[in-house]
PDB file of C-alpha atoms in Angstrom:
ATOM      1  CA  MET G   1     -13.631  19.679  25.000  1.00 44.00           C
ATOM      2  CA  GLU G   2     -12.445  16.525  23.227  1.00 49.00           C
ATOM      3  CA  ILE G   3     -13.806  15.817  19.781  1.00 51.00           C
ATOM      4  CA  LEU G   4     -14.038  12.134  18.952  1.00 51.00           C
ATOM      5  CA  ILE G   5     -13.310  11.689  15.273  1.00 59.00           C
ATOM      6  CA  GLN G   6     -14.224   8.426  13.578  1.00 65.00           C
ATOM      7  CA  PRO G   7     -13.200   7.173  10.140  1.00 67.00           C
ATOM      8  CA  TRP G   8     -15.519   8.061   7.310  1.00 71.00           C
ATOM      9  CA  PRO G   9     -18.234   5.450   6.937  1.00 77.00           C
ATOM     10  CA  TRP G  10     -18.216   3.206   3.873  1.00 82.00           C
ATOM     11  CA  TYR G  11     -21.236   4.982   2.393  1.00 90.00           C
ATOM     12  CA  VAL G  12     -19.219   8.219   2.206  1.00 85.00           C
ATOM     13  CA  ALA G  13     -15.739   6.877   1.374  1.00 83.00           C
ATOM     14  CA  GLY G  14     -16.921   4.318  -1.206  1.00 87.00           C
ATOM     15  CA  PRO G  15     -18.869   6.755  -3.391  1.00 92.00           C
ATOM     16  CA  GLY G  16     -15.992   9.249  -3.018  1.00 88.00           C
ATOM     17  CA  ILE G  17     -13.557   6.699  -4.442  1.00 86.00           C
ATOM     18  CA  ALA G  18     -16.074   5.829  -7.171  1.00 88.00           C
ATOM     19  CA  LEU G  19     -16.382   9.512  -8.108  1.00 92.00           C
ATOM     20  CA  VAL G  20     -12.597   9.899  -8.344  1.00 86.00           C
ATOM     21  CA  MET G  21     -12.384   6.758 -10.480  1.00 86.00           C
ATOM     22  CA  PHE G  22     -15.179   7.990 -12.758  1.00 89.00           C
ATOM     23  CA  LEU G  23     -13.354  11.291 -13.265  1.00 89.00           C
ATOM     24  CA  LEU G  24     -10.068   9.494 -14.000  1.00 85.00           C
ATOM     25  CA  ILE G  25     -11.700   7.100 -16.487  1.00 84.00           C
ATOM     26  CA  TYR G  26     -13.579   9.983 -18.084  1.00 90.00           C
ATOM     27  CA  SER G  27     -10.326  11.895 -18.550  1.00 89.00           C
ATOM     28  CA  GLY G  28      -8.487   8.805 -19.866  1.00 86.00           C
ATOM     29  CA  LYS G  29      -6.127   8.401 -16.916  1.00 84.00           C
ATOM     30  CA  ASN G  30      -5.228   5.323 -14.850  1.00 80.00           C
ATOM     31  CA  LEU G  31      -4.469   5.529 -11.151  1.00 81.00           C
ATOM     32  CA  GLY G  32      -1.413   3.728  -9.834  1.00 80.00           C
ATOM     33  CA  MET G  33       1.040   4.636  -7.118  1.00 85.00           C
ATOM     34  CA  SER G  34       3.918   2.504  -8.416  1.00 84.00           C
ATOM     35  CA  ALA G  35       3.783   4.457 -11.689  1.00 85.00           C
ATOM     36  CA  ASN G  36       5.156   7.392  -9.696  1.00 88.00           C
ATOM     37  CA  LEU G  37       8.382   5.478  -9.073  1.00 86.00           C
ATOM     38  CA  ARG G  38       8.883   5.209 -12.836  1.00 87.00           C
ATOM     39  CA  THR G  39       8.101   8.916 -13.190  1.00 90.00           C
ATOM     40  CA  MET G  40      10.578   9.887 -10.457  1.00 91.00           C
ATOM     41  CA  CYS G  41      13.292   7.721 -12.049  1.00 90.00           C
ATOM     42  CA  SER G  42      12.574   9.408 -15.381  1.00 92.00           C
ATOM     43  CA  ILE G  43      12.870  12.851 -13.762  1.00 92.00           C
ATOM     44  CA  GLY G  44      16.190  11.750 -12.225  1.00 92.00           C
ATOM     45  CA  GLY G  45      17.605  10.755 -15.615  1.00 92.00           C
ATOM     46  CA  GLY G  46      16.880   7.021 -15.599  1.00 90.00           C
ATOM     47  CA  GLY G  47      16.102   7.183 -19.313  1.00 89.00           C
ATOM     48  CA  LYS G  48      19.849   7.378 -19.984  1.00 92.00           C
ATOM     49  CA  TYR G  49      20.238   3.873 -18.565  1.00 92.00           C
ATOM     50  CA  SER G  50      16.989   2.118 -19.472  1.00 91.00           C
ATOM     51  CA  ASP G  51      14.392   2.686 -22.172  1.00 91.00           C
ATOM     52  CA  PHE G  52      11.683   1.878 -19.615  1.00 87.00           C
ATOM     53  CA  PHE G  53      12.367   5.263 -17.988  1.00 89.00           C
ATOM     54  CA  ASN G  54      12.653   7.119 -21.274  1.00 90.00           C
ATOM     55  CA  PHE G  55       9.207   8.728 -21.628  1.00 89.00           C
ATOM     56  CA  ASP G  56       7.567  12.130 -21.246  1.00 90.00           C
ATOM     57  CA  TRP G  57       7.265  12.312 -17.467  1.00 89.00           C
ATOM     58  CA  ARG G  58       5.427  15.644 -17.708  1.00 90.00           C
ATOM     59  CA  SER G  59       2.339  13.728 -18.834  1.00 89.00           C
ATOM     60  CA  GLN G  60       2.302  12.139 -15.365  1.00 88.00           C
ATOM     61  CA  LYS G  61       2.414  15.370 -13.316  1.00 90.00           C
ATOM     62  CA  TRP G  62      -1.185  14.786 -12.235  1.00 89.00           C
ATOM     63  CA  ASN G  63      -0.190  11.425 -10.702  1.00 87.00           C
ATOM     64  CA  LEU G  64       2.719  13.007  -8.809  1.00 90.00           C
ATOM     65  CA  ILE G  65       0.306  15.603  -7.414  1.00 91.00           C
ATOM     66  CA  PHE G  66      -2.023  12.744  -6.412  1.00 87.00           C
ATOM     67  CA  LEU G  67       0.930  11.046  -4.653  1.00 90.00           C
ATOM     68  CA  ILE G  68       1.818  14.232  -2.762  1.00 93.00           C
ATOM     69  CA  GLY G  69      -1.835  14.667  -1.786  1.00 92.00           C
ATOM     70  CA  SER G  70      -1.964  11.063  -0.561  1.00 89.00           C
ATOM     71  CA  VAL G  71       1.116  11.533   1.610  1.00 92.00           C
ATOM     72  CA  VAL G  72      -0.107  14.861   3.027  1.00 94.00           C
ATOM     73  CA  GLY G  73      -3.628  13.482   3.539  1.00 88.00           C
ATOM     74  CA  GLY G  74      -2.288  10.363   5.257  1.00 85.00           C
ATOM     75  CA  PHE G  75      -0.110  12.488   7.530  1.00 89.00           C
ATOM     76  CA  LEU G  76      -2.997  14.792   8.458  1.00 87.00           C
ATOM     77  CA  ALA G  77      -5.386  11.888   9.052  1.00 80.00           C
ATOM     78  CA  GLY G  78      -2.820  10.000  11.116  1.00 78.00           C
ATOM     79  CA  SER G  79      -1.778  13.021  13.133  1.00 80.00           C
ATOM     80  CA  PHE G  80      -5.052  14.827  13.708  1.00 79.00           C
ATOM     81  CA  LEU G  81      -8.004  12.614  12.821  1.00 74.00           C
ATOM     82  CA  THR G  82      -7.109   9.353  14.547  1.00 71.00           C
ATOM     83  CA  PRO G  83      -8.534   9.044  18.066  1.00 71.00           C
ATOM     84  CA  ASP G  84      -6.086   6.265  19.000  1.00 72.00           C
ATOM     85  CA  GLU G  85      -3.862   3.797  17.235  1.00 73.00           C
ATOM     86  CA  THR G  86      -5.319   0.590  18.604  1.00 80.00           C
ATOM     87  CA  VAL G  87      -6.650  -1.873  16.077  1.00 82.00           C
ATOM     88  CA  SER G  88      -9.548  -4.199  16.848  1.00 84.00           C
ATOM     89  CA  LEU G  89      -8.357  -7.743  16.282  1.00 88.00           C
ATOM     90  CA  SER G  90     -10.210 -10.967  16.902  1.00 90.00           C
ATOM     91  CA  PRO G  91      -9.116 -12.939  19.977  1.00 91.00           C
ATOM     92  CA  ASP G  92      -7.958 -15.793  17.705  1.00 92.00           C
ATOM     93  CA  THR G  93      -5.709 -13.403  15.753  1.00 90.00           C
ATOM     94  CA  VAL G  94      -4.251 -11.952  18.966  1.00 90.00           C
ATOM     95  CA  ARG G  95      -3.587 -15.462  20.277  1.00 92.00           C
ATOM     96  CA  ALA G  96      -1.916 -16.545  16.998  1.00 90.00           C
ATOM     97  CA  LEU G  97       0.273 -13.432  16.947  1.00 90.00           C
ATOM     98  CA  HIS G  98       1.266 -13.974  20.602  1.00 90.00           C
ATOM     99  CA  GLU G  99       2.291 -17.535  19.700  1.00 89.00           C
ATOM    100  CA  MET G 100       4.539 -16.127  16.943  1.00 89.00           C
ATOM    101  CA  GLY G 101       6.233 -13.780  19.417  1.00 87.00           C
ATOM    102  CA  PHE G 102       4.408 -10.501  18.810  1.00 89.00           C
ATOM    103  CA  LYS G 103       4.153  -8.785  22.194  1.00 89.00           C
ATOM    104  CA  ASN G 104       1.306  -6.293  21.759  1.00 87.00           C
ATOM    105  CA  PRO G 105      -0.769  -7.128  18.683  1.00 89.00           C
ATOM    106  CA  GLY G 106      -3.377  -4.491  18.001  1.00 85.00           C
ATOM    107  CA  ASP G 107      -1.680  -1.740  20.027  1.00 86.00           C
ATOM    108  CA  GLY G 108      -0.656   0.002  16.807  1.00 81.00           C
ATOM    109  CA  TYR G 109      -1.126  -0.217  13.083  1.00 80.00           C
ATOM    110  CA  VAL G 110       2.175  -1.983  12.534  1.00 83.00           C
ATOM    111  CA  PRO G 111       4.021  -4.374  14.864  1.00 86.00           C
ATOM    112  CA  ASP G 112       7.183  -3.120  16.534  1.00 84.00           C
ATOM    113  CA  GLU G 113       8.758  -6.542  15.950  1.00 84.00           C
ATOM    114  CA  ILE G 114       9.005  -5.613  12.253  1.00 84.00           C
ATOM    115  CA  PHE G 115       8.741  -1.814  11.992  1.00 84.00           C
ATOM    116  CA  SER G 116      10.942  -0.367  14.734  1.00 85.00           C
ATOM    117  CA  TYR G 117      14.461   1.008  14.589  1.00 87.00           C
ATOM    118  CA  GLU G 118      15.603  -1.811  16.870  1.00 88.00           C
ATOM    119  CA  SER G 119      14.366  -4.499  14.492  1.00 85.00           C
ATOM    120  CA  LEU G 120      15.522  -2.578  11.408  1.00 84.00           C
ATOM    121  CA  PHE G 121      19.096  -2.710  12.625  1.00 89.00           C
ATOM    122  CA  SER G 122      18.932  -6.426  13.385  1.00 90.00           C
ATOM    123  CA  LEU G 123      19.911  -8.934  10.712  1.00 91.00           C
ATOM    124  CA  LYS G 124      16.484 -10.593  10.747  1.00 87.00           C
ATOM    125  CA  GLY G 125      14.600  -7.283  10.524  1.00 87.00           C
ATOM    126  CA  LEU G 126      16.820  -5.987   7.741  1.00 89.00           C
ATOM    127  CA  LEU G 127      16.398  -9.206   5.736  1.00 91.00           C
ATOM    128  CA  ILE G 128      12.615  -9.138   6.214  1.00 88.00           C
ATOM    129  CA  LEU G 129      12.293  -5.528   5.043  1.00 88.00           C
ATOM    130  CA  LEU G 130      14.716  -5.949   2.129  1.00 91.00           C
ATOM    131  CA  GLY G 131      13.033  -9.167   1.044  1.00 91.00           C
ATOM    132  CA  ALA G 132       9.554  -7.683   1.347  1.00 89.00           C
ATOM    133  CA  GLY G 133      10.595  -4.533  -0.520  1.00 89.00           C
ATOM    134  CA  PHE G 134      12.138  -6.593  -3.305  1.00 91.00           C
ATOM    135  CA  LEU G 135       9.050  -8.787  -3.624  1.00 89.00           C
ATOM    136  CA  VAL G 136       6.674  -5.809  -3.665  1.00 87.00           C
ATOM    137  CA  GLY G 137       8.796  -3.941  -6.221  1.00 86.00           C
ATOM    138  CA  PHE G 138       9.305  -7.006  -8.399  1.00 88.00           C
ATOM    139  CA  GLY G 139       5.641  -7.974  -8.108  1.00 86.00           C
ATOM    140  CA  ALA G 140       4.376  -4.510  -8.993  1.00 86.00           C
ATOM    141  CA  ARG G 141       6.608  -4.386 -12.057  1.00 84.00           C
ATOM    142  CA  TYR G 142       5.874  -7.964 -13.126  1.00 86.00           C
ATOM    143  CA  ALA G 143       2.093  -7.474 -12.689  1.00 87.00           C
ATOM    144  CA  GLY G 144       2.195  -4.198 -14.602  1.00 86.00           C
ATOM    145  CA  GLY G 145       1.046  -2.181 -11.608  1.00 85.00           C
ATOM    146  CA  CYS G 146       0.536  -2.127  -7.871  1.00 86.00           C
ATOM    147  CA  THR G 147      -2.436  -3.081  -5.741  1.00 85.00           C
ATOM    148  CA  SER G 148      -3.992   0.383  -5.945  1.00 82.00           C
ATOM    149  CA  GLY G 149      -3.593   0.514  -9.696  1.00 85.00           C
ATOM    150  CA  HIS G 150      -5.085  -2.904 -10.344  1.00 90.00           C
ATOM    151  CA  ALA G 151      -7.642  -3.181  -7.530  1.00 88.00           C
ATOM    152  CA  ILE G 152      -9.070   0.319  -7.817  1.00 86.00           C
ATOM    153  CA  SER G 153      -8.311   1.594 -11.295  1.00 85.00           C
ATOM    154  CA  GLY G 154      -7.997  -1.626 -13.286  1.00 88.00           C
ATOM    155  CA  LEU G 155     -11.139  -3.224 -11.872  1.00 88.00           C
ATOM    156  CA  SER G 156     -13.035   0.030 -12.434  1.00 84.00           C
ATOM    157  CA  ASP G 157     -11.974  -0.200 -16.092  1.00 85.00           C
ATOM    158  CA  LEU G 158     -13.134  -3.858 -16.155  1.00 88.00           C
ATOM    159  CA  GLN G 159      -9.652  -4.984 -17.203  1.00 90.00           C
ATOM    160  CA  TRP G 160      -9.218  -8.750 -17.180  1.00 93.00           C
ATOM    161  CA  PRO G 161      -5.456  -8.591 -16.287  1.00 92.00           C
ATOM    162  CA  SER G 162      -6.318  -6.495 -13.226  1.00 92.00           C
ATOM    163  CA  LEU G 163      -8.778  -9.115 -12.004  1.00 94.00           C
ATOM    164  CA  VAL G 164      -6.106 -11.793 -12.401  1.00 94.00           C
ATOM    165  CA  ALA G 165      -3.569  -9.571 -10.584  1.00 92.00           C
ATOM    166  CA  VAL G 166      -5.969  -8.837  -7.699  1.00 93.00           C
ATOM    167  CA  VAL G 167      -6.720 -12.551  -7.272  1.00 94.00           C
ATOM    168  CA  GLY G 168      -2.943 -13.110  -7.227  1.00 92.00           C
ATOM    169  CA  PHE G 169      -2.483 -10.378  -4.592  1.00 91.00           C
ATOM    170  CA  PHE G 170      -5.051 -12.050  -2.353  1.00 93.00           C
ATOM    171  CA  ILE G 171      -3.510 -15.493  -2.836  1.00 95.00           C
ATOM    172  CA  GLY G 172      -0.102 -13.993  -1.971  1.00 91.00           C
ATOM    173  CA  GLY G 173      -1.495 -12.278   1.122  1.00 90.00           C
ATOM    174  CA  ILE G 174      -3.190 -15.437   2.354  1.00 94.00           C
ATOM    175  CA  THR G 175      -0.054 -17.489   1.678  1.00 94.00           C
ATOM    176  CA  MET G 176       2.062 -14.981   3.608  1.00 90.00           C
ATOM    177  CA  THR G 177      -0.369 -14.763   6.523  1.00 89.00           C
ATOM    178  CA  TYR G 178      -1.068 -18.445   7.038  1.00 90.00           C
ATOM    179  CA  PHE G 179       2.094 -20.166   5.839  1.00 92.00           C
ATOM    180  CA  LEU G 180       5.159 -17.901   5.643  1.00 90.00           C
ATOM    181  CA  LEU G 181       4.628 -15.550   8.605  1.00 87.00           C
ATOM    182  CA  PRO G 182       4.502 -18.422  11.125  1.00 89.00           C
ATOM    183  CA  ILE G 183       7.713 -19.850   9.642  1.00 89.00           C
ATOM    184  CA  ILE G 184       9.515 -16.493   9.758  1.00 86.00           C
ATOM    185  CA  PHE G 185       8.498 -15.646  13.331  1.00 84.00           C
ATOM    186  CA  ASN G 186       8.657 -19.063  14.988  1.00 78.00           C
TER     187      ASN G 186
END
């Protein structure tokens, strides 16, 4: 007997996220995944080299546990709760991706042209991943947090800088999708 498992509907997942955010705000904590990188650098002794990493990392244990839970939860959901890996894309999106050289858009969550071992060990793939990693890391530090921290936690706290950051994230995503991606892959 095959059990078809679907993603949680918005009316379950949305209030669940809202409840978690309420509990975090109530306890005076801010959610942010990139903050864990600072914590891990502090644990590894980064405070000896930069004052940015010189803080009491033990106060962030709860966030490290949240990170571990996110990784374990993502693994379990991806391994056991996903009926298939196809992604529904509009015909216009599929056509545009085919024109850029993507062979099977929508067959998986990430395109093999970017996220495969073959492309990783090519000069173009390595430059794309290094450049993207640098921009995400620089952007998260420059914006004072990552997308999860600003879009979920910061907006829940009604923080003006988070609204500005989220608008910037969307502008960056649209710019990448409509202007830079066609240049990189054509």
